[in-house]
CSV table of C-alpha atoms and ligand atoms in Angstrom, one decimal:
chain,number,residue,atom,x,y,z
A,256,MET,CA,16.5,-4.6,75.3
A,257,GLY,CA,15.8,-8.2,73.4
A,258,SER,CA,13.1,-9.2,70.8
A,259,ARG,CA,9.8,-9.7,72.0
A,260,VAL,CA,8.1,-13.5,71.4
A,261,LEU,CA,4.4,-14.5,71.5
A,262,VAL,CA,4.2,-17.8,72.6
A,263,THR,CA,1.5,-20.1,71.9
A,264,GLY,CA,1.3,-23.0,74.6
A,265,GLY,CA,4.2,-22.1,76.3
A,266,ALA,CA,3.0,-24.1,79.9
A,267,GLY,CA,3.4,-27.1,77.8
A,268,PHE,CA,6.1,-29.9,77.0
A,269,ILE,CA,8.3,-28.6,74.5
A,270,GLY,CA,7.1,-24.8,75.1
A,271,SER,CA,8.2,-25.1,79.3
A,272,HIS,CA,11.7,-26.1,78.1
A,273,THR,CA,12.2,-23.9,75.4
A,274,CYS,CA,10.5,-20.7,77.1
A,275,LEU,CA,13.5,-21.3,79.9
A,276,VAL,CA,16.0,-21.8,76.8
A,277,LEU,CA,14.9,-18.6,75.4
A,278,LEU,CA,14.8,-16.4,79.1
A,279,GLU,CA,18.0,-16.9,79.3
A,280,ALA,CA,19.1,-16.1,75.7
A,281,GLY,CA,17.5,-12.8,76.9
A,282,TYR,CA,14.0,-12.7,74.7
A,283,ASP,CA,11.2,-11.5,76.5
A,284,LEU,CA,7.6,-13.6,75.8
A,285,LEU,CA,4.5,-13.3,76.6
A,286,ILE,CA,2.7,-17.5,76.3
A,287,LEU,CA,-0.7,-17.6,75.2
A,288,ASP,CA,-2.3,-20.5,76.6
A,289,ASN,CA,-5.5,-22.2,77.7
A,290,PHE,CA,-4.2,-25.4,80.2
A,291,ALA,CA,-5.9,-27.6,78.4
A,292,ASN,CA,-3.4,-30.4,78.9
A,293,SER,CA,-1.1,-28.1,81.2
A,294,SER,CA,-0.5,-26.7,84.7
A,295,PRO,CA,0.1,-22.8,85.3
A,296,GLU,CA,3.1,-24.3,87.7
A,297,ALA,CA,4.8,-25.2,84.9
A,298,LEU,CA,5.7,-21.4,84.2
A,299,THR,CA,5.8,-20.7,87.7
A,300,ARG,CA,8.6,-23.3,87.3
A,301,VAL,CA,10.4,-21.7,84.6
A,302,ALA,CA,10.4,-18.3,86.3
A,303,ALA,CA,12.3,-19.8,89.2
A,304,VAL,CA,14.8,-21.3,87.1
A,305,ALA,CA,15.6,-18.6,84.7
A,306,ASN,CA,15.6,-16.0,87.3
A,307,VAL,CA,13.1,-14.2,86.3
A,308,ALA,CA,9.5,-12.5,87.6
A,309,LEU,CA,6.4,-14.0,86.8
A,310,GLY,CA,4.6,-11.0,85.6
A,311,SER,CA,7.5,-9.2,84.9
A,312,GLN,CA,8.3,-7.5,81.4
A,313,ARG,CA,10.3,-10.4,81.0
A,314,LEU,CA,7.4,-13.3,81.1
A,315,GLN,CA,4.3,-12.4,81.1
A,316,ILE,CA,1.2,-15.0,81.1
A,317,GLN,CA,-2.0,-14.9,79.7
A,318,ARG,CA,-4.9,-17.9,79.8
A,319,GLY,CA,-6.9,-17.8,76.2
A,320,ASP,CA,-7.3,-19.6,73.4
A,321,ILE,CA,-5.5,-19.6,70.0
A,322,ARG,CA,-9.1,-19.7,68.2
A,323,ASP,CA,-10.2,-16.7,69.5
A,324,PRO,CA,-9.7,-13.9,67.7
A,325,ILE,CA,-10.9,-11.5,69.8
A,326,THR,CA,-8.0,-12.4,72.5
A,327,LEU,CA,-5.3,-12.8,69.6
A,328,ASP,CA,-6.4,-8.7,68.4
A,329,GLY,CA,-6.0,-7.3,72.0
A,330,LEU,CA,-3.1,-9.0,73.0
A,331,PHE,CA,-0.9,-7.9,69.5
A,332,SER,CA,-3.1,-4.5,70.3
A,333,ALA,CA,-2.0,-3.8,73.7
A,334,ALA,CA,2.1,-4.8,72.9
A,335,ALA,CA,2.0,-2.3,70.1
A,336,ALA,CA,0.0,0.3,72.3
A,337,ASN,CA,2.7,-0.3,74.9
A,338,GLY,CA,5.8,0.0,72.6
A,339,ARG,CA,6.8,-3.3,72.5
A,340,PRO,CA,5.3,-5.1,69.6
A,341,PHE,CA,6.2,-8.7,69.1
A,342,ASP,CA,9.1,-9.5,66.8
A,343,ALA,CA,8.0,-13.1,66.6
A,344,VAL,CA,5.3,-16.3,67.7
A,345,ILE,CA,6.3,-19.5,68.2
A,346,HIS,CA,3.4,-21.8,67.6
A,347,PHE,CA,3.5,-24.4,70.1
A,348,ALA,CA,-0.5,-25.2,70.8
A,349,GLY,CA,-2.1,-27.7,69.7
A,350,LEU,CA,-3.4,-31.3,70.3
A,351,LYS,CA,-0.9,-34.5,69.5
A,352,ALA,CA,-2.2,-37.2,70.4
A,353,VAL,CA,-3.0,-39.6,67.0
A,354,SER,CA,-5.3,-42.5,69.0
A,355,GLU,CA,-7.7,-39.2,70.2
A,356,SER,CA,-6.9,-37.3,66.3
A,357,ILE,CA,-9.0,-40.3,65.1
A,358,LYS,CA,-12.0,-40.6,67.4
A,359,LYS,CA,-12.0,-36.4,67.2
A,360,PRO,CA,-11.2,-35.3,63.7
A,361,LEU,CA,-12.9,-32.1,63.5
A,362,LEU,CA,-11.8,-31.2,67.2
A,363,TYR,CA,-7.7,-31.7,65.8
A,364,TRP,CA,-9.0,-30.2,62.4
A,365,ASP,CA,-10.3,-27.0,65.0
A,366,ILE,CA,-7.2,-27.0,67.3
A,367,ASN,CA,-4.7,-27.1,64.7
A,368,VAL,CA,-5.6,-26.0,61.5
A,369,ALA,CA,-8.1,-23.4,62.3
A,370,GLY,CA,-6.5,-22.5,65.4
A,371,SER,CA,-3.6,-21.4,63.8
A,372,ARG,CA,-5.5,-19.6,60.7
A,373,THR,CA,-6.4,-17.4,63.1
A,374,LEU,CA,-3.4,-17.2,64.7
A,375,LEU,CA,-1.9,-16.7,61.2
A,376,ALA,CA,-5.1,-14.1,60.0
A,377,ALA,CA,-3.6,-12.1,63.7
A,378,MET,CA,-0.4,-11.7,62.7
A,379,ASP,CA,-0.9,-10.6,59.4
A,380,ALA,CA,-3.2,-7.8,60.2
A,381,HIS,CA,-0.3,-7.1,63.0
A,382,ALA,CA,2.0,-6.9,60.4
A,383,CYS,CA,4.3,-9.5,62.5
A,384,ARG,CA,5.0,-11.9,59.8
A,385,THR,CA,7.5,-14.0,62.2
A,386,LEU,CA,6.9,-17.3,63.2
A,387,VAL,CA,8.8,-20.8,64.3
A,388,PHE,CA,5.6,-23.9,63.9
A,389,SER,CA,5.6,-27.5,65.5
A,390,SER,CA,5.1,-29.7,62.6
A,391,SER,CA,5.9,-33.3,63.4
A,392,ALA,CA,7.8,-36.3,61.9
A,393,THR,CA,4.0,-37.3,61.7
A,394,VAL,CA,3.8,-35.8,58.3
A,395,TYR,CA,5.9,-38.5,56.7
A,396,GLY,CA,3.7,-41.5,57.6
A,397,TYR,CA,5.4,-44.8,56.7
A,398,PRO,CA,8.8,-43.6,56.0
A,399,VAL,CA,9.9,-44.6,51.9
A,400,THR,CA,13.9,-43.9,52.8
A,401,VAL,CA,15.2,-43.9,56.5
A,402,PRO,CA,17.2,-41.7,57.4
A,403,ILE,CA,14.2,-39.9,56.2
A,404,PRO,CA,15.3,-35.5,54.6
A,405,GLU,CA,12.6,-33.0,53.9
A,406,SER,CA,12.2,-33.6,50.8
A,407,ALA,CA,10.8,-37.2,51.3
A,408,PRO,CA,6.9,-37.4,50.4
A,409,ILE,CA,3.9,-35.8,52.7
A,410,GLN,CA,1.7,-38.1,52.7
A,411,PRO,CA,0.4,-38.6,56.8
A,412,ASN,CA,-1.5,-41.6,57.8
A,413,ASN,CA,-3.9,-40.6,61.1
A,414,PRO,CA,-5.8,-37.0,61.2
A,415,TYR,CA,-2.6,-35.5,63.4
A,416,GLY,CA,-0.7,-35.9,61.0
A,417,PHE,CA,-2.9,-34.5,58.4
A,418,SER,CA,-3.8,-31.6,60.3
A,419,LYS,CA,0.0,-30.6,60.6
A,420,ALA,CA,0.9,-31.3,57.3
A,421,ALA,CA,-2.3,-28.8,56.2
A,422,VAL,CA,-0.8,-26.3,58.2
A,423,GLU,CA,2.7,-26.1,56.8
A,424,GLN,CA,0.8,-26.1,53.4
A,425,MET,CA,-1.2,-23.0,54.5
A,426,LEU,CA,2.0,-21.6,55.6
A,427,THR,CA,3.5,-22.7,51.7
A,428,ASP,CA,0.2,-20.6,50.5
A,429,LEU,CA,0.6,-17.2,52.5
A,430,ASN,CA,4.5,-17.4,51.7
A,431,SER,CA,3.8,-17.6,48.1
A,432,SER,CA,0.8,-14.8,48.2
A,433,ALA,CA,3.7,-12.5,49.7
A,434,PRO,CA,6.9,-13.0,48.6
A,435,ASN,CA,9.4,-11.7,50.5
A,436,THR,CA,7.8,-10.8,53.2
A,437,TRP,CA,7.5,-13.9,55.6
A,438,ARG,CA,10.3,-15.1,57.7
A,439,ILE,CA,8.7,-18.9,58.6
A,440,ALA,CA,10.5,-22.3,60.4
A,441,SER,CA,8.2,-25.3,59.9
A,442,LEU,CA,10.1,-27.3,62.4
A,443,ARG,CA,9.4,-31.6,62.3
A,444,TYR,CA,9.9,-32.4,65.5
A,445,PHE,CA,11.0,-36.5,65.4
A,446,ASN,CA,10.3,-37.6,69.2
A,447,PRO,CA,11.1,-35.5,71.8
A,448,VAL,CA,11.6,-37.1,75.6
A,449,GLY,CA,13.6,-36.4,78.6
A,450,ALA,CA,13.6,-33.3,80.9
A,451,HIS,CA,15.6,-30.2,82.3
A,452,PRO,CA,18.2,-31.6,84.2
A,453,SER,CA,17.4,-29.6,86.7
A,454,GLY,CA,14.3,-32.1,87.3
A,455,ARG,CA,11.8,-29.1,87.6
A,456,ILE,CA,10.8,-29.3,84.7
A,457,GLY,CA,9.6,-32.2,82.6
A,458,GLU,CA,6.9,-34.3,80.5
A,459,ASP,CA,3.4,-34.7,82.8
A,460,PRO,CA,0.8,-36.0,80.5
A,461,MET,CA,-2.6,-36.5,81.7
A,462,GLY,CA,-4.5,-40.1,82.4
A,463,ILE,CA,-2.2,-43.1,81.0
A,464,PRO,CA,0.3,-42.1,78.6
A,465,ASN,CA,0.3,-43.2,75.0
A,466,ASN,CA,4.3,-42.5,74.4
A,467,LEU,CA,7.2,-44.9,75.1
A,468,PHE,CA,9.2,-42.6,77.2
A,469,PRO,CA,6.9,-40.9,79.7
A,470,PHE,CA,5.4,-44.8,80.3
A,471,VAL,CA,8.5,-45.8,81.0
A,472,THR,CA,9.2,-43.4,83.6
A,473,GLN,CA,5.9,-44.3,85.2
A,474,VAL,CA,6.9,-47.8,85.5
A,475,ALA,CA,10.5,-47.0,86.7
A,476,VAL,CA,8.5,-44.4,89.7
A,477,GLY,CA,5.8,-47.5,90.3
A,478,ARG,CA,2.5,-45.3,88.9
A,479,ARG,CA,2.4,-48.5,86.6
A,480,ASP,CA,2.6,-51.8,86.4
A,481,GLN,CA,4.5,-52.5,83.6
A,482,LEU,CA,5.3,-51.6,80.2
A,483,ARG,CA,3.7,-53.2,77.0
A,484,VAL,CA,6.3,-53.2,73.8
A,485,PHE,CA,4.1,-53.3,71.0
A,486,GLY,CA,5.5,-55.5,68.2
A,487,SER,CA,8.6,-58.0,68.3
A,488,ASP,CA,8.4,-59.2,65.5
A,489,TRP,CA,9.7,-55.9,63.2
A,490,PRO,CA,12.5,-56.1,60.9
A,491,THR,CA,14.8,-53.9,63.6
A,492,HIS,CA,17.8,-55.3,65.2
A,493,ASP,CA,15.9,-57.0,68.0
A,494,GLY,CA,12.4,-56.8,66.9
A,495,THR,CA,11.0,-53.9,68.5
A,496,GLY,CA,10.2,-50.4,67.0
A,497,VAL,CA,13.0,-47.8,66.3
A,498,ARG,CA,12.7,-44.4,66.8
A,499,ASP,CA,15.1,-41.3,66.5
A,500,TYR,CA,14.9,-40.0,70.1
A,501,ILE,CA,15.5,-36.0,70.5
A,502,HIS,CA,16.2,-34.5,74.4
A,503,VAL,CA,13.9,-31.8,75.0
A,504,MET,CA,16.4,-29.5,75.6
A,505,ASP,CA,18.4,-29.9,72.8
A,506,LEU,CA,15.1,-29.2,70.3
A,507,ALA,CA,14.4,-26.1,72.6
A,508,GLU,CA,18.0,-25.3,71.9
A,509,GLY,CA,16.8,-25.8,68.1
A,510,HIS,CA,14.2,-23.3,68.3
A,511,LYS,CA,16.6,-20.8,69.5
A,512,ALA,CA,18.6,-21.6,66.6
A,513,ALA,CA,15.4,-20.8,64.5
A,514,LEU,CA,14.1,-18.1,65.7
A,515,THR,CA,17.9,-16.1,65.7
A,516,THR,CA,18.3,-17.3,61.9
A,517,LEU,CA,14.8,-16.2,61.2
A,518,LEU,CA,15.7,-12.7,62.9
A,519,ASN,CA,19.1,-12.4,61.6
A,520,GLN,CA,18.3,-13.1,57.9
A,521,GLY,CA,15.5,-12.3,55.3
A,522,PRO,CA,12.5,-13.5,54.7
A,523,GLN,CA,11.7,-16.7,54.1
A,524,HIS,CA,9.8,-20.6,54.8
A,525,LEU,CA,12.5,-23.1,56.0
A,526,THR,CA,11.3,-26.6,57.1
A,527,CYS,CA,13.4,-28.6,59.1
A,528,ASN,CA,13.5,-32.3,60.7
A,529,LEU,CA,14.4,-31.7,64.3
A,530,GLY,CA,16.3,-35.3,65.3
A,531,SER,CA,19.7,-37.0,66.2
A,532,GLY,CA,19.9,-39.1,63.0
A,533,ASP,CA,20.3,-42.0,65.5
A,534,GLY,CA,18.1,-45.0,65.6
A,535,VAL,CA,16.8,-46.4,69.3
A,536,SER,CA,14.3,-49.3,69.8
A,537,VAL,CA,12.0,-49.8,72.4
A,538,LEU,CA,14.2,-52.5,74.0
A,539,ASP,CA,17.1,-50.0,73.8
A,540,VAL,CA,15.3,-47.3,75.8
A,541,VAL,CA,14.2,-50.0,78.3
A,542,ASN,CA,17.5,-51.4,79.0
A,543,ALA,CA,19.5,-47.3,78.9
A,544,PHE,CA,16.3,-46.1,81.7
A,545,SER,CA,16.9,-48.8,83.8
A,546,ALA,CA,20.4,-48.3,84.0
A,547,ALA,CA,20.3,-44.5,84.3
A,548,SER,CA,17.5,-45.5,87.1
A,549,GLY,CA,18.7,-48.6,89.1
A,550,GLN,CA,15.1,-49.3,88.1
A,551,ASP,CA,13.8,-52.8,86.9
A,552,ILE,CA,11.5,-51.7,84.7
A,553,PRO,CA,8.8,-54.9,84.1
A,554,TYR,CA,7.4,-55.0,79.8
A,555,ALA,CA,5.4,-57.8,78.1
A,556,LEU,CA,6.0,-58.0,74.3
A,557,VAL,CA,2.7,-57.8,73.1
A,558,ASP,CA,0.8,-57.2,69.1
A,559,ARG,CA,2.1,-53.9,67.2
A,560,ARG,CA,0.2,-51.0,67.6
A,561,PRO,CA,-1.6,-49.9,64.5
A,562,GLY,CA,-0.7,-47.5,62.8
A,563,ASP,CA,2.9,-47.7,63.6
A,564,ALA,CA,6.1,-47.8,61.4
A,565,ALA,CA,9.5,-50.3,62.2
A,566,VAL,CA,11.6,-47.5,62.0
A,567,THR,CA,11.5,-44.0,61.9
A,568,VAL,CA,14.7,-41.7,61.9
A,569,ALA,CA,16.2,-38.1,60.7
A,570,ASP,CA,18.1,-37.0,58.3
A,571,PRO,CA,19.5,-34.0,60.8
A,572,SER,CA,22.1,-32.5,57.9
A,573,HIS,CA,19.3,-29.8,56.5
A,574,ALA,CA,19.3,-28.1,60.5
A,575,ALA,CA,23.2,-28.6,60.6
A,576,ASP,CA,23.4,-26.6,57.3
A,577,ILE,CA,21.2,-23.5,57.9
A,578,LEU,CA,20.3,-23.5,61.6
A,579,GLN,CA,24.0,-24.5,62.7
A,580,TRP,CA,21.9,-26.5,65.7
A,581,ARG,CA,22.8,-30.2,66.3
A,582,THR,CA,22.2,-32.6,69.0
A,583,LYS,CA,24.5,-32.8,71.8
A,584,ARG,CA,23.1,-35.1,74.4
A,585,THR,CA,22.7,-38.7,74.5
A,586,LEU,CA,20.1,-41.2,75.1
A,587,GLY,CA,21.9,-41.5,78.5
A,588,ASP,CA,21.5,-37.8,79.5
A,589,ILE,CA,18.1,-38.6,77.5
A,590,CYS,CA,16.7,-41.1,80.8
A,591,ARG,CA,18.9,-39.4,83.9
A,592,ASP,CA,17.4,-36.3,83.2
A,593,GLY,CA,13.9,-37.6,82.7
A,594,TRP,CA,14.2,-40.0,85.7
A,595,ALA,CA,15.3,-37.1,87.7
A,596,TRP,CA,12.3,-35.7,86.7
A,597,GLN,CA,9.8,-38.1,87.7
A,598,GLN,CA,11.5,-39.0,91.0
A,599,ALA,CA,11.3,-35.8,91.9
A,600,ASN,CA,7.7,-35.7,91.0
A,601,PRO,CA,6.2,-38.2,90.8
A,602,MET,CA,2.8,-37.4,90.3
A,603,GLY,CA,4.0,-34.4,88.0
A,604,TYR,CA,3.2,-31.1,88.5
A,605,ARG,CA,-0.1,-31.7,90.0
A,606,GLN,CA,1.5,-33.1,93.6
A,607,SER,CA,5.1,-32.5,94.4
A,608,ALA,CA,7.1,-30.3,96.0
B,79,LIG,P1,1.7,-30.3,75.2
B,79,LIG,O1,0.3,-30.4,75.5
B,79,LIG,O2,2.3,-30.6,76.4
B,79,LIG,O3,1.6,-28.4,74.9
B,79,LIG,C1,0.8,-27.8,73.6
B,79,LIG,C2,0.3,-26.6,74.8
B,79,LIG,O4,-0.6,-25.7,74.3
B,79,LIG,C3,-0.1,-27.2,76.2
B,79,LIG,O5,0.2,-26.2,77.4
B,79,LIG,C4,-2.1,-26.8,76.2
B,79,LIG,O6,-2.7,-26.8,77.0
B,79,LIG,C5,-2.0,-25.7,74.8
B,79,LIG,N1,-3.3,-25.8,74.1
B,79,LIG,C6,-3.8,-26.5,73.6
B,79,LIG,N2,-4.6,-26.0,72.9
B,79,LIG,C7,-5.0,-25.0,72.6
B,79,LIG,C8,-5.6,-23.5,72.6
B,79,LIG,N3,-6.5,-24.2,71.5
B,79,LIG,N4,-5.2,-22.7,72.9
B,79,LIG,C9,-4.1,-22.0,73.4
B,79,LIG,N5,-3.5,-23.1,74.0
B,79,LIG,C10,-3.8,-24.6,73.9
B,79,LIG,O7,2.4,-30.4,73.8
B,79,LIG,P2,4.2,-30.7,73.4
B,79,LIG,O8,4.7,-32.3,73.2
B,79,LIG,O9,4.7,-29.8,74.2
B,79,LIG,O10,3.8,-29.9,72.0
B,79,LIG,C11,4.3,-28.6,71.7
B,79,LIG,C12,3.3,-28.4,70.0
B,79,LIG,O11,4.9,-29.3,69.6
B,79,LIG,C13,2.1,-29.3,69.5
B,79,LIG,O12,1.9,-28.8,68.4
B,79,LIG,C14,2.2,-30.5,69.3
B,79,LIG,O13,1.7,-31.1,68.1
B,79,LIG,C15,4.0,-30.5,68.4
B,79,LIG,N6,4.5,-31.8,68.5
B,79,LIG,C16,4.7,-32.4,69.9
B,79,LIG,C17,5.4,-33.7,69.4
B,79,LIG,C18,5.4,-34.5,71.4
B,79,LIG,O14,6.0,-36.0,70.7
B,79,LIG,N7,5.7,-34.1,72.2
B,79,LIG,C19,5.8,-34.5,68.4
B,79,LIG,C20,6.0,-33.0,67.2
B,79,LIG,C21,5.0,-32.2,67.3
B,80,LIG,N1,5.7,-48.2,72.4
B,80,LIG,C1,5.6,-49.6,72.9
B,80,LIG,N2,4.9,-49.1,73.8
B,80,LIG,C2,4.1,-48.2,74.7
B,80,LIG,C3,4.4,-46.9,73.7
B,80,LIG,C4,4.8,-47.0,72.5
B,80,LIG,O1,5.8,-50.1,73.2
B,80,LIG,O2,3.7,-47.9,75.5
B,80,LIG,C5,6.8,-47.6,71.4
B,80,LIG,C6,5.7,-47.9,69.4
B,80,LIG,O3,5.1,-49.2,69.4
B,80,LIG,C7,7.3,-47.4,68.7
B,80,LIG,C8,7.9,-46.3,70.1
B,80,LIG,O4,7.4,-47.8,71.0
B,80,LIG,O5,8.0,-48.3,68.4
B,80,LIG,C9,7.5,-45.0,69.9
B,80,LIG,O6,6.6,-44.7,70.5
B,80,LIG,P1,5.5,-43.3,70.5
B,80,LIG,O7,4.5,-43.5,71.0
B,80,LIG,O8,6.5,-43.2,72.0
B,80,LIG,O9,5.7,-42.2,69.7
B,80,LIG,P2,5.3,-42.5,67.9
B,80,LIG,O10,6.7,-42.7,67.0
B,80,LIG,O11,4.6,-43.5,68.3
B,80,LIG,O12,5.3,-41.0,67.9
């Protein structure tokens, strides 16, 4: 029998791809998600691609909110009563839109911070003290040095970033309060993009995408007329913003590596960037996507978006050292797989085969 993992937010973009990788590696999963930003269809497809029965011991789903202590207590108690307690938790559940966080800061502190606190209290009460946490490169704010090492200052510049930094601090405090007890990985993701190569699982943002990559794929498939490129006067090789785009399957494999490291090693709190280390501009993405899809991507150069940095690129060497993990997939792979997903599912999970 494989280790059993509770995955919060497992129906979402990164969660669904990670669940697939973990199922294929032999882990048994229970997913807790309130589907606030995802569709149960994603999990139906994860089960199909992994060839496991939904609802079986391999893959169970509980609709619920991480802020509800009764739901959490029920899950941990039932798992113990059935003789299959959780060996670990991977905590994806949360909100992630910077602009929404500026308008609704209390919601972000409630779900991202208070929700994490409620989850940690339940884990502690049930003696499940192994956690992989979804943090973000947003904690670095405007970077001081690029590529960014984990030792760079934590200086978020929006409520979303503060909520991630607050949870990291909570984890540090918890770890200090009970030395040699917790096994924690705080993973700072750079820009997750792309899709599973089957074209069955991918990113399905609700409404108009805020992020570059889903906007580009929706322009390519004809759902949007043109891309707005935010700023062409940045101090970069072509004047457009530079980011570190990481294929979501590389990111999913990074979670497997972190989980394996925690389960195989002693208690610790490790903090890792998960990125490729490669800087790619907005126009590089447009050109690569156009080449991969054969579609024209019309765009207009417009003003900079407030709050953006010129360049955000990871120093990924720490993850390579301690997780023995590094990205394998190229920008071309990202575009090919993202296009396969978008073409097969032009309206995402809602109206597609
Ligand atoms: P997503 O929105 O696709 O997935 C989040 C999942 O959590 C969704 O299925 C949603 O329904 C669920 N959820 C939200 N609130 C919940 C609640 N209160 N209780 C239970 N479930 C809840 O986002 P994603 O891109 O997969 O991101 C996963 C995590 O990674 C998030 O914590 C996000 O902040 C973090 N992250 C994402 C990015 C990115 O660019 N996608 C970058 C850095 C960090
Ligand atoms: N961007 C853009 N047009 C868009 C969305 C994003 O030009 O419609 C740019 C943005 O200014 C940044 C890069 O694309 O330089 C990545 O932005 P995204 O929102 O995807 O991720 P971020 O790094 O801001 O979290």
